[in-house]
Amino acid sequence: MTIPVLGSIKDLRAQVSDWRNRGLGIALVPTMGALHAGHLDLVRRASEKADCVVVSIFVNPTQFAPTEDFGRYPRNLERDYVALKDTPASAIYAPTADEMYGEGFASKVFVEGPAEGLESVARPHFFAGVATVVSKLFIQCMPDVAIFGEKDYQQLQVIRRMTRDLDLAVEIVGAPTMREADGLALSSRNAYLSPEERATAPRLHAVLDALAHAVAKGEPVAAATTRAKDELTAAGFAIDYIEVRNADTLRPVGDAATEPMRVLAAAKLGATRLIDNLAVPT
Ligand code: AMP
């Protein structure tokens, strides 16, 4: 079976209206390509939610700062196409940057609340880029449902907030993080790690897991977080943040919090920035 690869908004809309005329439901899985098993799991989950699954592949320039890895971000549409052939993907939507951001483009979607702090400290333009491109993808595709990974937990909460606030008629579904056997979250950026960094990288998950369990057992948040920071620093990570937040609003929590909580972290190993997060068990 060949999967149609759609490069323009016009072609995407023609495909979507053909499905709609046949009474079919549509799920969207937004990605930046360099697909791994985590992305493919989102496609499988999407197919359980709707008849047709659109996988978008677009390395979105507006969510990268000039100092970040936009230029060297892995791109290989042919490999992604082969990977998607073994999944229930119905169409690939791979627009060019010119198609997405036409001449004179001058509009942006800004989200407050869950977009504040955490990733936004090191990447102040990131969520405006994400919110703008995801709202454009929703308007271009008009899906019934869209699937996002908990791997990017703050992004998931920002998209949930934006979708509610703008009355977008899309159901947002979060999917659990797929990991290597040693706990490292699958990420397209893992390819940047040297063999030594790759051997150290699973410590991030291990330390977050210990932190989540310590908080669950009632250890004060501040003390448990400081210990986690010290452990990661000793292992060779340069920490951007490691925090315990409210799992829905992402507001900071007090020392003896009883609300649903999430531990979130970003840290660099050499030049590679890794992010991960876990639920505090209840
Ligand atoms: P990206 O291509 O990295 O922007 O990711 C596209 C989608 O895949 C986002 O919703 C991510 O949260 C999700 N994703 C990335 N890594 C994983 C993973 N290890 N497990 C599950 N979903 C993931």
Coordinates of C-alpha atoms and ligand atoms in Angstrom, one line a residue:
M1 CA 0.0 0.0 0.0
T2 CA 1.3 3.4 -0.9
I3 CA 0.7 6.3 1.5
P4 CA -0.2 9.6 -0.2
V5 CA 2.4 12.3 0.6
L6 CA 0.7 15.7 0.6
G7 CA 2.8 18.8 0.3
S8 CA 0.2 21.6 0.1
I9 CA -2.7 22.8 2.3
K10 CA -4.9 22.5 -0.9
D11 CA -4.0 18.8 -1.3
L12 CA -4.5 18.1 2.4
R13 CA -7.9 19.8 2.4
A14 CA -9.0 17.8 -0.7
Q15 CA -8.0 14.5 1.0
V16 CA -9.7 15.5 4.2
S17 CA -13.0 16.5 2.5
D18 CA -13.0 13.2 0.5
W19 CA -12.8 11.3 3.8
R20 CA -15.5 13.6 5.4
N21 CA -17.8 13.0 2.4
R22 CA -17.4 9.3 3.1
G23 CA -18.4 9.8 6.8
L24 CA -14.9 9.0 8.1
G25 CA -13.3 10.4 11.3
I26 CA -9.8 11.9 11.2
A27 CA -6.9 11.8 13.7
L28 CA -3.8 14.0 13.4
V29 CA -0.3 13.1 14.7
P30 CA 2.0 16.2 14.5
T31 CA 5.7 15.4 14.3
M32 CA 9.0 16.9 13.2
G33 CA 10.0 13.6 11.4
A34 CA 13.1 11.5 12.3
L35 CA 10.5 9.1 13.4
H36 CA 11.2 6.5 16.1
A37 CA 9.1 3.9 17.9
G38 CA 7.5 6.6 20.1
H39 CA 6.1 8.4 17.1
L40 CA 4.9 5.1 15.6
D41 CA 3.1 4.3 18.8
L42 CA 1.2 7.6 18.5
V43 CA 0.1 6.6 15.0
R44 CA -1.1 3.2 16.3
R45 CA -3.0 5.0 19.1
A46 CA -4.5 7.5 16.7
S47 CA -5.8 4.7 14.5
E48 CA -7.8 3.4 17.5
K49 CA -9.4 6.8 17.8
A50 CA -10.4 7.5 14.2
D51 CA -10.7 5.9 10.7
C52 CA -8.0 7.9 9.0
V53 CA -4.7 9.1 10.4
V54 CA -2.7 12.0 9.1
V55 CA 0.9 12.2 10.2
S56 CA 2.4 15.7 9.7
I57 CA 6.1 16.0 9.3
F58 CA 7.3 19.5 9.6
V59 CA 10.5 20.8 11.2
N60 CA 9.0 24.1 12.4
P61 CA 11.5 26.9 12.1
T62 CA 9.5 29.3 14.4
Q63 CA 10.1 27.1 17.5
F64 CA 13.9 27.1 17.2
A65 CA 16.0 30.0 18.4
P66 CA 18.9 31.0 16.1
T67 CA 21.3 29.3 18.5
E68 CA 19.5 26.0 18.4
D69 CA 19.7 22.9 16.2
F70 CA 17.2 23.8 13.4
G71 CA 19.9 23.4 10.7
R72 CA 21.2 20.1 11.9
Y73 CA 17.9 18.6 13.1
P74 CA 17.7 15.1 11.4
R75 CA 15.5 15.1 8.3
N76 CA 14.9 12.1 6.1
L77 CA 11.4 11.9 4.6
E78 CA 12.2 8.7 2.7
R79 CA 13.2 6.9 5.9
D80 CA 10.1 8.3 7.6
Y81 CA 7.9 7.1 4.7
V82 CA 9.3 3.5 5.0
A83 CA 8.8 3.5 8.8
L84 CA 5.1 4.7 8.3
K85 CA 4.4 1.9 5.8
D86 CA 4.2 -0.6 8.7
T87 CA 1.7 1.6 10.5
P88 CA -2.0 2.5 10.0
A89 CA -1.0 6.0 8.7
S90 CA -3.5 7.0 5.9
A91 CA -1.6 10.1 4.7
I92 CA 1.6 12.0 5.3
Y93 CA 1.4 15.8 5.3
A94 CA 4.8 17.3 4.7
P95 CA 4.5 21.0 3.8
T96 CA 7.5 23.2 3.0
A97 CA 8.3 26.2 5.3
D98 CA 7.1 28.5 2.5
E99 CA 3.7 26.7 2.3
M100 CA 3.3 27.0 6.1
Y101 CA 4.6 30.6 6.5
G102 CA 3.8 32.5 3.3
E103 CA 5.2 35.9 2.2
G104 CA 4.5 38.5 4.9
F105 CA 3.4 36.0 7.6
A106 CA 2.8 38.1 10.8
S107 CA 0.5 36.3 13.2
K108 CA 1.3 34.3 16.4
V109 CA -0.5 32.4 19.1
F110 CA 0.8 33.1 22.7
V111 CA -0.3 30.9 25.6
E112 CA 0.3 31.9 29.2
G113 CA -0.4 29.7 32.2
P114 CA 1.3 26.3 31.5
A115 CA 3.6 27.8 29.0
E116 CA 5.3 29.9 31.7
G117 CA 8.6 28.7 33.3
L118 CA 10.3 25.3 32.8
E119 CA 11.1 25.1 29.0
S120 CA 10.3 28.8 28.5
V121 CA 13.2 29.9 30.6
A122 CA 15.9 28.5 28.3
R123 CA 13.6 28.7 25.1
P124 CA 11.5 31.9 25.5
H125 CA 10.1 31.7 21.9
F126 CA 9.4 28.0 21.9
F127 CA 5.8 27.7 22.9
A128 CA 4.6 30.6 20.7
G129 CA 6.2 28.7 17.8
V130 CA 4.6 25.4 18.8
A131 CA 1.1 27.0 19.6
T132 CA 1.1 28.8 16.2
V133 CA 2.1 25.8 14.1
V134 CA -0.2 23.4 16.0
S135 CA -3.2 25.8 15.6
K136 CA -2.4 26.1 11.9
L137 CA -2.2 22.3 11.6
F138 CA -5.6 22.0 13.3
I139 CA -7.1 24.6 11.0
Q140 CA -5.6 23.0 7.9
C141 CA -6.5 19.4 8.8
M142 CA -9.7 19.9 10.9
P143 CA -9.1 16.6 12.8
D144 CA -11.5 15.1 15.3
V145 CA -8.6 14.1 17.5
A146 CA -4.9 14.9 17.8
I147 CA -2.3 12.8 19.7
F148 CA 0.7 14.2 21.5
G149 CA 3.4 12.5 23.6
E150 CA 3.7 13.0 27.4
K151 CA 7.4 13.0 26.6
D152 CA 6.9 16.7 26.0
Y153 CA 4.6 17.2 28.9
Q154 CA 4.6 21.0 29.1
Q155 CA 3.9 21.1 25.4
L156 CA 0.9 18.7 25.9
Q157 CA -0.5 20.9 28.7
V158 CA 0.0 24.1 26.6
I159 CA -1.8 22.5 23.7
R160 CA -4.7 21.3 25.9
R161 CA -5.0 24.9 27.3
M162 CA -4.9 26.5 23.9
T163 CA -7.4 24.1 22.4
R164 CA -9.9 24.9 25.3
D165 CA -9.2 28.6 25.2
L166 CA -9.7 29.0 21.4
D167 CA -12.7 26.6 21.3
L168 CA -10.9 24.4 18.8
A169 CA -13.1 21.4 18.1
V170 CA -10.3 18.8 18.5
E171 CA -10.0 16.2 21.2
I172 CA -6.4 16.2 22.6
V173 CA -5.1 12.8 23.6
G174 CA -1.8 12.3 25.6
A175 CA 0.2 9.1 25.1
P176 CA 2.8 7.7 27.5
T177 CA 6.5 8.1 26.9
M178 CA 8.2 5.2 25.0
R179 CA 11.6 4.4 26.5
E180 CA 14.7 2.3 25.8
A181 CA 15.2 -0.7 28.0
D182 CA 17.5 1.3 30.3
G183 CA 14.9 4.0 30.8
L184 CA 16.1 6.7 28.4
A185 CA 13.1 8.3 26.7
L186 CA 13.2 7.8 22.9
S187 CA 14.0 11.1 21.2
S188 CA 15.2 12.1 17.7
R189 CA 18.0 14.1 19.6
N190 CA 19.4 10.9 21.2
A191 CA 21.3 10.5 17.9
Y192 CA 23.5 13.4 18.9
L193 CA 24.8 11.6 22.0
S194 CA 28.4 10.2 22.0
P195 CA 28.8 6.6 23.3
E196 CA 29.9 7.9 26.7
E197 CA 27.0 10.4 26.9
R198 CA 24.6 7.6 25.8
A199 CA 25.8 5.5 28.7
T200 CA 25.1 8.4 31.2
A201 CA 21.8 9.5 29.7
P202 CA 19.5 7.0 31.5
R203 CA 20.5 8.6 34.8
L204 CA 18.1 11.3 34.0
H205 CA 15.1 8.9 34.2
A206 CA 16.5 7.1 37.2
V207 CA 16.9 10.3 39.2
L208 CA 13.5 11.6 38.2
D209 CA 12.0 8.2 39.2
A210 CA 13.6 8.4 42.6
L211 CA 12.5 12.0 43.1
A212 CA 8.9 11.1 42.1
H213 CA 8.9 8.3 44.6
A214 CA 10.5 10.4 47.4
V215 CA 7.8 13.0 47.0
A216 CA 5.1 10.4 46.9
K217 CA 6.3 9.1 50.2
G218 CA 6.0 12.5 51.7
E219 CA 9.6 13.8 51.6
P220 CA 9.5 17.6 51.4
V221 CA 9.6 18.7 47.7
A222 CA 12.5 21.2 48.1
A223 CA 14.9 18.8 49.8
A224 CA 14.1 15.9 47.5
T225 CA 14.6 18.2 44.5
T226 CA 18.0 19.5 45.7
R227 CA 19.2 15.9 46.2
A228 CA 18.1 15.0 42.6
K229 CA 20.0 18.1 41.3
D230 CA 23.1 17.1 43.1
E231 CA 23.0 13.5 41.8
L232 CA 22.5 14.7 38.2
T233 CA 25.3 17.3 38.4
A234 CA 27.6 14.6 39.9
A235 CA 26.8 12.3 36.9
G236 CA 27.9 15.1 34.5
F237 CA 24.6 16.8 33.5
A238 CA 24.3 20.6 33.3
I239 CA 20.8 21.1 34.6
D240 CA 18.4 23.7 33.1
Y241 CA 15.7 22.8 35.6
I242 CA 14.3 20.0 37.7
E243 CA 11.0 20.8 39.3
V244 CA 7.9 19.3 40.8
R245 CA 4.8 21.0 39.5
N246 CA 1.0 20.6 39.6
A247 CA 0.2 18.0 36.9
D248 CA -2.5 20.0 35.2
T249 CA -1.7 23.7 35.6
L250 CA 2.1 23.2 35.9
R251 CA 2.0 25.7 38.8
P252 CA 4.8 25.3 41.4
V253 CA 3.7 23.1 44.4
G254 CA 4.5 23.6 48.1
D255 CA 6.5 21.3 50.3
A256 CA 3.7 19.2 51.6
A257 CA 1.5 19.2 48.5
T258 CA -1.2 16.6 48.1
E259 CA -2.4 17.6 44.6
P260 CA -1.6 15.5 41.4
M261 CA 2.1 16.3 40.6
R262 CA 4.6 15.8 37.8
V263 CA 8.4 16.0 38.0
L264 CA 9.9 17.7 35.0
A265 CA 13.5 18.2 34.0
A266 CA 15.8 19.4 31.2
A267 CA 19.5 18.9 31.3
K268 CA 22.4 19.0 28.9
L269 CA 24.9 16.2 28.4
G270 CA 27.7 17.8 26.4
A271 CA 25.9 19.8 23.6
T272 CA 22.7 17.6 23.7
R273 CA 19.7 18.9 25.7
L274 CA 17.5 16.1 27.1
I275 CA 14.1 16.5 28.6
D276 CA 12.0 14.0 30.6
N277 CA 9.2 13.9 33.1
L278 CA 7.3 11.5 35.3
A279 CA 4.0 11.4 37.3
V280 CA 4.4 11.4 41.1
P281 CA 2.7 8.2 42.0
T282 CA -0.5 8.6 44.0
Ligands
AMP1 P1 8.7 15.6 17.8 O1 8.8 15.0 16.4 O2 9.9 15.3 18.6 O3 8.3 17.0 17.8 O4 7.5 14.8 18.5 C1 6.3 14.5 17.8 C2 5.4 13.9 18.8 O5 5.9 12.7 19.3 C3 5.1 14.8 20.1 O6 3.8 14.7 20.5 C4 6.1 14.1 21.1 O7 5.7 14.4 22.4 C5 5.9 12.7 20.7 N1 7.1 11.9 21.2 C6 8.4 12.2 21.1 N2 9.1 11.3 21.8 C7 8.3 10.4 22.3 C8 8.4 9.2 23.1 N3 9.6 8.8 23.5 N4 7.3 8.5 23.4 C9 6.0 9.0 23.0 N5 5.8 10.1 22.3 C10 6.9 10.8 21.9

